[in-house]
Tab-separated table of C-alpha atoms and ligand atoms in Angstrom:
chain	number	residue	atom	x	y	z
A	1	UNK	CA	0.000	0.000	0.000
A	2	UNK	CA	2.670	2.474	1.062
A	3	UNK	CA	4.819	1.507	-1.905
A	4	UNK	CA	1.936	1.881	-4.330
A	5	UNK	CA	0.967	5.229	-2.973
A	6	UNK	CA	4.564	6.356	-3.186
A	7	UNK	CA	4.777	5.228	-6.817
A	8	UNK	CA	1.741	7.279	-7.717
A	9	UNK	CA	2.912	10.332	-5.759
A	10	UNK	CA	6.311	10.021	-7.401
A	11	UNK	CA	4.676	10.224	-10.808
A	12	UNK	CA	2.638	13.293	-9.910
A	13	UNK	CA	5.682	15.095	-8.557
A	14	UNK	CA	7.661	14.055	-11.615
A	15	UNK	CA	5.099	15.753	-13.831
A	16	UNK	CA	5.681	18.906	-11.794
A	17	UNK	CA	9.421	18.561	-12.370
A	18	UNK	CA	10.287	17.220	-8.896
A	19	UNK	CA	12.431	14.151	-8.222
A	20	UNK	CA	11.057	12.532	-5.032
A	21	UNK	CA	13.845	9.925	-4.788
A	22	UNK	CA	16.426	12.663	-4.744
A	23	UNK	CA	14.458	14.604	-2.155
A	24	UNK	CA	14.419	11.595	0.167
A	25	UNK	CA	18.111	10.963	-0.337
A	26	UNK	CA	18.816	14.544	0.760
A	27	UNK	CA	16.420	14.369	3.708
A	28	UNK	CA	17.959	11.130	4.962
A	29	UNK	CA	21.299	12.857	5.383
A	30	UNK	CA	20.110	15.905	7.309
A	31	UNK	CA	21.004	15.616	10.977
A	32	UNK	CA	18.869	17.599	13.378
A	33	UNK	CA	20.112	18.211	16.895
A	34	UNK	CA	17.566	16.964	19.434
A	35	UNK	CA	17.746	18.972	22.645
A	36	UNK	CA	18.003	16.899	25.817
A	37	UNK	CA	16.276	19.580	27.889
A	38	UNK	CA	12.751	18.789	26.637
A	39	UNK	CA	12.959	15.564	28.664
A	40	UNK	CA	13.343	17.095	32.133
A	41	UNK	CA	11.991	20.655	31.836
A	42	UNK	CA	15.528	22.127	31.601
A	43	UNK	CA	16.483	21.056	35.127
A	44	UNK	CA	19.773	19.280	34.480
A	45	UNK	CA	21.634	17.159	37.008
A	46	UNK	CA	24.165	19.445	38.638
A	47	UNK	CA	21.939	21.430	40.973
A	48	UNK	CA	18.523	21.393	42.651
A	49	UNK	CA	17.517	25.026	42.275
A	50	UNK	CA	14.827	26.406	40.013
A	51	UNK	CA	15.199	27.135	36.308
A	52	UNK	CA	16.495	30.698	36.013
A	53	UNK	CA	17.647	33.032	33.271
A	54	UNK	CA	14.247	34.337	32.207
A	55	UNK	CA	13.086	31.114	30.578
A	56	UNK	CA	10.261	28.945	31.818
A	57	UNK	CA	8.905	25.432	31.335
A	58	UNK	CA	5.232	25.440	32.283
A	59	UNK	CA	2.998	22.448	33.030
A	60	UNK	CA	3.260	19.433	35.298
A	61	UNK	CA	2.640	16.464	33.050
A	62	UNK	CA	3.804	13.350	34.881
A	63	UNK	CA	6.889	11.370	33.859
A	64	UNK	CA	9.711	13.916	33.781
A	65	UNK	CA	13.153	12.276	33.537
A	66	UNK	CA	14.879	12.658	36.913
A	67	UNK	CA	18.213	10.956	36.320
A	68	UNK	CA	20.692	10.589	33.453
A	69	UNK	CA	19.566	7.006	33.004
A	70	UNK	CA	15.905	8.028	32.658
A	71	UNK	CA	16.722	10.873	30.311
A	72	UNK	CA	18.813	8.617	28.082
A	73	UNK	CA	16.064	5.981	28.019
A	74	UNK	CA	13.487	8.605	27.052
A	75	UNK	CA	15.692	10.042	24.316
A	76	UNK	CA	16.222	6.521	23.028
A	77	UNK	CA	12.496	5.964	22.904
A	78	UNK	CA	12.006	9.191	20.947
A	79	UNK	CA	14.843	8.429	18.528
A	80	UNK	CA	13.302	5.046	17.706
A	81	UNK	CA	10.295	6.905	16.340
A	82	UNK	CA	12.152	9.553	14.339
A	83	UNK	CA	13.429	8.663	10.858
A	84	UNK	CA	17.126	9.149	10.048
A	85	UNK	CA	20.319	9.681	12.099
A	86	UNK	CA	20.619	12.765	14.221
A	87	UNK	CA	22.563	14.522	16.947
A	88	UNK	CA	21.764	15.195	20.557
A	89	UNK	CA	22.159	18.602	22.110
A	90	UNK	CA	23.425	18.766	25.697
A	91	UNK	CA	23.811	21.532	28.232
A	92	UNK	CA	26.731	21.637	30.645
A	93	UNK	CA	24.225	21.223	33.483
A	94	UNK	CA	23.655	17.639	32.275
A	95	UNK	CA	27.084	16.481	33.506
A	96	UNK	CA	26.924	12.984	34.935
A	97	UNK	CA	28.800	12.707	38.222
A	98	UNK	CA	29.912	9.567	40.002
A	99	UNK	CA	28.397	9.008	43.449
A	100	UNK	CA	29.620	11.683	45.832
A	101	UNK	CA	31.482	13.533	43.092
A	102	UNK	CA	30.746	17.149	42.156
A	103	UNK	CA	32.430	19.731	39.942
A	104	UNK	CA	31.207	23.295	39.723
A	105	UNK	CA	30.579	24.746	36.254
A	106	UNK	CA	34.065	26.224	35.993
A	107	UNK	CA	35.686	22.895	36.790
A	108	UNK	CA	33.777	20.623	34.412
A	109	UNK	CA	35.880	18.122	32.523
A	110	UNK	CA	35.364	15.780	29.586
A	111	UNK	CA	35.135	12.839	31.997
A	112	UNK	CA	31.882	14.246	33.379
A	113	UNK	CA	30.353	13.656	29.972
A	114	UNK	CA	31.807	10.230	29.295
A	115	UNK	CA	28.431	8.541	29.838
A	116	UNK	CA	26.945	10.734	27.120
A	117	UNK	CA	29.767	9.855	24.747
A	118	UNK	CA	29.147	6.155	25.346
A	119	UNK	CA	25.437	6.699	24.739
A	120	UNK	CA	26.072	8.583	21.501
A	121	UNK	CA	28.742	6.190	20.231
A	122	UNK	CA	26.551	3.143	20.582
A	123	UNK	CA	23.859	4.830	18.550
A	124	UNK	CA	25.937	6.629	15.913
A	125	UNK	CA	24.789	10.040	17.159
A	126	UNK	CA	26.739	13.293	17.196
A	127	UNK	CA	26.731	15.617	20.211
A	128	UNK	CA	26.300	19.391	20.285
A	129	UNK	CA	26.972	21.340	23.444
A	130	UNK	CA	25.970	24.437	25.406
A	131	UNK	CA	27.658	26.083	28.358
A	132	UNK	CA	24.966	26.699	31.002
A	133	UNK	CA	24.933	30.328	32.110
A	134	UNK	CA	21.717	29.990	34.158
A	135	UNK	CA	20.193	27.949	37.002
A	136	UNK	CA	23.204	28.558	39.226
A	137	UNK	CA	23.787	30.724	42.340
A	138	UNK	CA	26.377	32.812	40.485
A	139	UNK	CA	24.100	33.468	37.510
A	140	UNK	CA	21.933	36.287	38.877
A	141	UNK	CA	21.546	38.725	37.274
A	142	UNK	CA	24.745	38.867	35.220
A	143	UNK	CA	27.214	36.216	34.060
A	144	UNK	CA	29.728	37.059	31.323
A	145	UNK	CA	28.763	40.724	31.558
A	146	UNK	CA	28.948	40.906	35.351
A	147	UNK	CA	30.502	43.979	36.953
A	148	UNK	CA	31.708	41.612	39.704
A	149	UNK	CA	35.078	40.511	38.383
A	150	UNK	CA	35.111	37.279	40.360
A	151	UNK	CA	31.767	36.207	38.947
A	152	UNK	CA	32.718	37.183	35.424
A	153	UNK	CA	35.947	35.161	35.657
A	154	UNK	CA	34.015	32.164	36.973
A	155	UNK	CA	31.824	32.185	33.872
A	156	UNK	CA	34.781	32.761	31.541
A	157	UNK	CA	36.363	29.618	32.987
A	158	UNK	CA	33.058	27.832	32.403
A	159	UNK	CA	33.056	28.845	28.728
A	160	UNK	CA	36.644	27.697	28.301
A	161	UNK	CA	35.913	24.368	30.000
A	162	UNK	CA	33.004	23.874	27.623
A	163	UNK	CA	35.198	24.416	24.568
A	164	UNK	CA	37.480	21.635	25.804
A	165	UNK	CA	34.488	19.369	26.386
A	166	UNK	CA	33.111	20.190	22.916
A	167	UNK	CA	36.372	19.202	21.297
A	168	UNK	CA	36.316	15.957	23.279
A	169	UNK	CA	32.845	15.212	21.874
A	170	UNK	CA	33.983	15.924	18.318
A	171	UNK	CA	37.067	13.760	18.651
A	172	UNK	CA	35.295	10.875	20.307
A	173	UNK	CA	32.417	10.828	17.860
A	174	UNK	CA	34.120	11.852	14.630
A	175	UNK	CA	31.503	14.550	14.035
A	176	UNK	CA	31.883	18.286	14.581
A	177	UNK	CA	30.393	19.689	17.782
A	178	UNK	CA	28.366	22.885	17.616
A	179	UNK	CA	28.905	24.808	20.863
A	180	UNK	CA	26.371	27.527	21.469
A	181	UNK	CA	26.816	30.412	23.859
A	182	UNK	CA	23.685	32.066	25.170
A	183	UNK	CA	23.653	34.269	28.264
A	184	UNK	CA	20.495	35.481	29.990
A	185	UNK	CA	22.089	38.739	31.182
A	186	UNK	CA	19.774	41.699	31.070
A	187	UNK	CA	17.695	44.216	32.977
A	188	UNK	CA	14.067	44.489	33.946
A	189	UNK	CA	13.987	48.246	33.658
A	190	UNK	CA	15.529	51.099	31.724
A	191	UNK	CA	19.328	50.752	31.906
A	192	UNK	CA	21.590	53.560	33.078
A	193	UNK	CA	24.406	52.035	31.051
A	194	UNK	CA	23.849	49.880	27.997
A	195	UNK	CA	27.425	49.924	26.779
A	196	UNK	CA	29.291	48.759	29.893
A	197	UNK	CA	27.753	45.282	30.193
A	198	UNK	CA	28.189	44.728	26.464
A	199	UNK	CA	31.834	45.763	26.617
A	200	UNK	CA	32.397	43.278	29.448
A	201	UNK	CA	30.526	40.573	27.527
A	202	UNK	CA	32.743	41.236	24.508
A	203	UNK	CA	35.876	40.944	26.585
A	204	UNK	CA	34.616	37.734	28.234
A	205	UNK	CA	33.911	36.170	24.849
A	206	UNK	CA	37.398	37.119	23.664
A	207	UNK	CA	38.813	35.338	26.710
A	208	UNK	CA	36.690	32.241	26.124
A	209	UNK	CA	37.792	32.099	22.494
A	210	UNK	CA	41.376	32.462	23.729
A	211	UNK	CA	41.095	28.826	24.733
A	212	UNK	CA	42.838	27.079	21.809
A	213	UNK	CA	40.578	24.719	19.866
A	214	UNK	CA	40.316	23.059	16.481
A	215	UNK	CA	37.949	25.086	14.318
A	216	UNK	CA	37.265	22.125	12.056
A	217	UNK	CA	35.936	20.183	15.051
A	218	UNK	CA	34.215	22.775	17.210
A	219	UNK	CA	31.876	25.396	15.797
A	220	UNK	CA	31.341	28.064	18.429
A	221	UNK	CA	28.064	30.002	18.023
A	222	UNK	CA	26.562	33.027	19.681
A	223	UNK	CA	22.796	33.201	20.249
A	224	UNK	CA	21.076	36.570	20.570
A	225	UNK	CA	17.832	37.433	22.310
A	226	UNK	CA	15.519	40.395	22.469
A	227	UNK	CA	14.071	39.923	25.982
A	228	UNK	CA	13.502	37.420	28.780
A	229	UNK	CA	11.170	37.210	31.763
A	230	UNK	CA	12.556	39.763	34.200
A	231	UNK	CA	14.818	41.172	31.478
A	232	UNK	CA	12.144	42.969	29.532
A	233	UNK	CA	13.973	46.229	28.933
A	234	UNK	CA	17.463	45.194	27.976
A	235	UNK	CA	19.436	42.114	27.000
A	236	UNK	CA	23.209	42.328	26.794
A	237	UNK	CA	23.384	39.774	23.975
A	238	UNK	CA	21.136	41.605	21.542
A	239	UNK	CA	20.933	40.725	17.866
A	240	UNK	CA	23.285	43.505	16.741
A	241	UNK	CA	25.816	42.592	19.401
A	242	UNK	CA	25.818	38.917	18.507
A	243	UNK	CA	25.774	39.221	14.721
A	244	UNK	CA	28.590	41.768	14.728
A	245	UNK	CA	30.669	39.848	17.225
A	246	UNK	CA	30.291	36.593	15.306
A	247	UNK	CA	31.165	38.247	12.000
A	248	UNK	CA	34.237	39.963	13.394
A	249	UNK	CA	35.590	36.925	15.232
A	250	UNK	CA	34.745	34.311	12.619
A	251	UNK	CA	32.406	32.311	14.825
A	252	UNK	CA	28.809	31.417	13.916
A	253	UNK	CA	25.627	33.328	14.553
A	254	UNK	CA	22.828	31.299	16.051
A	255	UNK	CA	19.300	32.524	15.409
A	256	UNK	CA	16.463	31.258	17.604
A	257	UNK	CA	13.129	32.104	16.012
A	258	UNK	CA	11.619	32.850	19.426
A	259	UNK	CA	14.096	35.649	20.009
A	260	UNK	CA	12.847	38.450	17.777
A	261	UNK	CA	10.039	40.945	17.675
A	262	UNK	CA	6.751	39.193	16.903
A	263	UNK	CA	6.491	40.171	13.243
A	264	UNK	CA	10.174	39.646	12.515
A	265	UNK	CA	10.891	36.264	10.920
A	266	UNK	CA	14.084	34.207	10.909
A	267	UNK	CA	13.254	32.732	7.493
A	268	UNK	CA	13.889	36.127	5.915
A	269	UNK	CA	17.171	36.541	7.780
A	270	UNK	CA	18.648	33.239	6.561
A	271	UNK	CA	19.543	34.269	2.976
A	272	UNK	CA	21.141	37.515	4.168
A	273	UNK	CA	23.246	35.665	6.707
A	274	UNK	CA	24.241	33.105	4.069
A	275	UNK	CA	25.650	35.837	1.867
A	276	UNK	CA	28.072	36.868	4.576
A	277	UNK	CA	28.935	33.715	6.506
A	278	UNK	CA	29.968	30.261	5.481
A	279	UNK	CA	27.961	28.586	8.234
A	280	UNK	CA	24.961	29.427	10.334
A	281	UNK	CA	23.144	27.804	13.267
A	282	UNK	CA	19.459	27.790	14.148
A	283	UNK	CA	17.297	27.001	17.149
A	284	UNK	CA	13.944	26.122	15.704
A	285	UNK	CA	11.146	26.696	18.175
A	286	UNK	CA	7.638	28.170	18.279
A	287	UNK	CA	6.908	31.396	20.045
A	288	UNK	CA	3.270	31.875	20.985
A	289	UNK	CA	2.904	35.594	21.737
A	290	UNK	CA	6.286	35.538	23.483
A	291	UNK	CA	9.394	33.330	23.599
A	292	UNK	CA	7.242	30.539	24.992
A	293	UNK	CA	9.173	27.610	23.508
A	294	UNK	CA	6.175	25.598	22.318
A	295	UNK	CA	6.681	22.375	20.344
A	296	UNK	CA	7.609	22.898	16.670
A	297	UNK	CA	4.607	22.372	14.408
A	298	UNK	CA	4.387	22.028	10.647
A	299	UNK	CA	3.366	25.667	10.425
A	300	UNK	CA	4.079	28.331	7.846
A	301	UNK	CA	7.215	29.769	9.428
A	302	UNK	CA	8.799	26.357	10.023
A	303	UNK	CA	8.173	25.590	6.346
A	304	UNK	CA	9.542	28.957	5.312
A	305	UNK	CA	12.721	28.378	7.370
A	306	UNK	CA	13.190	24.990	5.709
A	307	UNK	CA	12.546	26.549	2.323
A	308	UNK	CA	15.290	29.150	2.755
A	309	UNK	CA	17.781	26.435	3.697
A	310	UNK	CA	16.858	24.081	0.862
A	311	UNK	CA	16.282	26.616	-1.893
A	312	UNK	CA	19.573	28.337	-1.272
A	313	UNK	CA	21.480	25.062	-1.410
A	314	UNK	CA	22.504	25.502	2.223
A	315	UNK	CA	21.677	22.106	3.692
A	316	UNK	CA	25.374	21.655	4.532
A	317	UNK	CA	25.832	25.195	5.826
A	318	UNK	CA	23.048	25.455	8.371
A	319	UNK	CA	23.208	23.568	11.679
A	320	UNK	CA	19.679	22.734	12.746
A	321	UNK	CA	18.729	22.276	16.379
A	322	UNK	CA	15.386	22.319	18.133
A	323	UNK	CA	14.799	24.363	21.268
A	324	UNK	CA	11.559	24.104	23.213
A	325	UNK	CA	10.411	22.755	26.549
A	326	UNK	CA	6.771	21.922	27.076
A	327	UNK	CA	5.977	20.354	30.451
A	328	UNK	CA	2.225	20.196	29.814
A	329	UNK	CA	2.238	17.185	27.469
A	330	UNK	CA	4.003	13.847	27.167
A	331	UNK	CA	7.645	14.884	26.773
A	332	UNK	CA	8.563	12.067	24.405
A	333	UNK	CA	5.690	12.992	22.112
A	334	UNK	CA	6.937	16.565	22.233
A	335	UNK	CA	10.306	15.438	20.889
A	336	UNK	CA	8.850	13.164	18.229
A	337	UNK	CA	6.313	15.704	16.990
A	338	UNK	CA	8.928	18.477	16.790
A	339	UNK	CA	11.627	16.407	15.119
A	340	UNK	CA	9.250	14.839	12.622
A	341	UNK	CA	7.766	18.241	11.843
A	342	UNK	CA	11.164	19.751	11.165
A	343	UNK	CA	11.802	16.882	8.778
A	344	UNK	CA	8.395	17.288	7.158
A	345	UNK	CA	9.087	20.986	6.641
A	346	UNK	CA	12.383	20.090	4.969
A	347	UNK	CA	10.639	17.474	2.836
A	348	UNK	CA	8.004	19.982	1.788
A	349	UNK	CA	10.768	22.338	0.692
A	350	UNK	CA	12.601	19.571	-1.146
A	351	UNK	CA	9.418	18.697	-3.047
A	352	UNK	CA	8.899	22.111	-4.636
A	353	UNK	CA	9.802	22.878	-8.260
A	354	UNK	CA	12.187	25.577	-7.051
A	355	UNK	CA	13.819	26.238	-10.419
A	356	UNK	CA	10.532	26.901	-12.126
A	357	UNK	CA	9.325	29.117	-9.302
A	358	UNK	CA	12.484	31.191	-9.397
A	359	UNK	CA	12.173	31.592	-13.130
A	360	UNK	CA	8.577	32.794	-12.804
A	361	UNK	CA	9.714	35.390	-10.279
A	362	UNK	CA	12.475	36.569	-12.563
A	363	UNK	CA	10.110	36.823	-15.505
A	364	UNK	CA	7.745	38.873	-13.368
A	365	UNK	CA	5.037	36.262	-13.824
A	366	UNK	CA	3.626	36.626	-10.333
A	367	UNK	CA	0.186	35.307	-11.245
A	368	UNK	CA	1.472	31.927	-12.367
A	369	UNK	CA	3.924	31.831	-9.455
A	370	UNK	CA	1.074	32.213	-6.997
A	371	UNK	CA	-1.005	29.580	-8.776
A	372	UNK	CA	1.890	27.105	-8.770
A	373	UNK	CA	2.832	27.752	-5.148
A	374	UNK	CA	-0.731	27.217	-4.038
A	375	UNK	CA	-1.223	24.099	-6.168
A	376	UNK	CA	1.924	22.482	-4.763
A	377	UNK	CA	0.482	22.705	-1.257
A	378	UNK	CA	-1.993	19.941	-2.002
A	379	UNK	CA	0.416	17.521	-3.658
A	380	UNK	CA	0.564	14.132	-1.902
A	381	UNK	CA	3.540	14.782	0.364
A	382	UNK	CA	2.059	12.427	2.979
A	383	UNK	CA	2.637	9.457	0.678
A	384	UNK	CA	6.257	10.428	0.226
A	385	UNK	CA	6.671	10.941	3.983
A	386	UNK	CA	5.173	7.538	4.818
A	387	UNK	CA	7.475	5.873	2.340
A	388	UNK	CA	10.421	7.664	3.961
A	389	UNK	CA	9.371	6.439	7.417
A	390	UNK	CA	9.049	2.897	6.141
A	391	UNK	CA	12.436	3.143	4.441
A	392	UNK	CA	13.959	4.275	7.754
A	393	UNK	CA	12.177	1.564	9.756
A	394	UNK	CA	10.095	3.865	11.908
A	395	UNK	CA	6.295	3.869	12.272
A	396	UNK	CA	4.329	5.612	9.518
A	397	UNK	CA	1.768	8.359	10.073
A	398	UNK	CA	0.578	8.509	13.699
A	399	UNK	CA	1.359	4.864	14.466
A	400	UNK	CA	4.287	5.924	16.660
A	401	UNK	CA	1.969	7.376	19.293
A	402	UNK	CA	0.726	3.945	20.398
A	403	UNK	CA	4.318	3.127	21.360
A	404	UNK	CA	4.649	6.320	23.386
A	405	UNK	CA	1.397	5.500	25.193
A	406	UNK	CA	2.730	2.035	26.063
A	407	UNK	CA	5.964	3.538	27.312
A	408	UNK	CA	4.014	6.026	29.367
A	409	UNK	CA	1.947	3.280	30.979
A	410	UNK	CA	4.909	1.012	31.626
A	411	UNK	CA	7.773	3.374	32.426
A	412	UNK	CA	6.711	6.979	32.933
A	413	UNK	CA	3.770	6.164	35.192
A	414	UNK	CA	6.157	4.841	37.857
A	415	UNK	CA	7.997	8.132	38.128
A	416	UNK	CA	6.420	9.902	41.034
B	1	RNT	C1	16.890	30.804	25.806
B	1	RNT	C2	17.633	30.279	24.637
B	1	RNT	C3	18.493	29.079	24.912
B	1	RNT	C4	17.827	28.056	25.821
B	1	RNT	C5	18.523	26.729	25.885
B	1	RNT	C6	18.067	25.918	27.046
B	1	RNT	O1	15.990	31.768	25.473
B	1	RNT	O2	16.750	30.000	23.597
B	1	RNT	O3	18.898	28.524	23.719
B	1	RNT	O4	16.508	27.831	25.459
B	1	RNT	O5	19.868	26.889	25.845
B	2	ZN	ZN1	17.549	28.967	21.880
């Protein structure tokens, strides 16, 4: 049935000038970085305090992963239901300590992540990494931009430690590690001094990048943000700061589509960034009225983001990661829905007659362009997607959800 439906969809797409086999070949090789923090509401394992830094996971759905073992099992479960090979995205706060052992953020070492390397190796996954500049007693309200020199140095050492750990991941796994720096630093109310904190942040980043590392193995990124809860008036790491810093220092910009003004879209920023930098990183998320980090859906902006990557031939230049944390629904479903939707958005983009559309634009034939774009929306992409799932040995359509429900009844229900 699935094969037959694929054969007929393939023919229809062929008539529109689209090669479905080639699209699937491309899709199969796109690795998306699945963020570990959806599994435990961004709590991590190195401290017991609340989530800080102006981000928030809301909801109290049962079954949150409480230990590294539970988190790994849950990620495994999700990965079994997602087609293709991917990466996992870790935060420094997910260090796994031996019994009785503890290392503060500035003293983290590769060995504290050995369990994650073993996990990734066995499954052929890559690892991306993030220093954790939040949920820590020294993180309020400033980290790398702190006027307190001792605190600032602490966080500089943390950044440097994370570069060493990132290189360890890359070397152990034979895949580059994308290391993303995001700081929550900011102010609730009108600043007296906007420049000072940014100057200190700039100096701190210079010091972190002073840690020698192999640029072919570790891609350091800088993520900007417009506001956070409790930092409504000012963020140190604004878009202009981050884009300029990254361009000047030859590191990557990371754009999170929850981090801009509500009518500003990341999809439109992608081609401009691609003209000026070799590589680019994204956090794909869904902002509902604010940076709420809802699960990624197959919505217009997700499709438009995928389109800008595919149409500009940038599949190998854009590092894709997901970033959301919804504690109000089954957390494994949240991963599977988001990952599969990112892939569906990429597939949708890969199944468009891009050459013909571009030509119509250049000829000024906007009527036919609109007609074609709208017609392509109802082409049988679902048949191509199901075939892809079957090819990758994962459940087709919504069949995966029954497995999550079983897992919930058997495993998650016992987590009190
Ligand atoms: C916060 C940023 C950041 C975090 C993760 C946990 O607004 O988006 O990327 O969500 O690092
Ligand atoms: Zn983000």
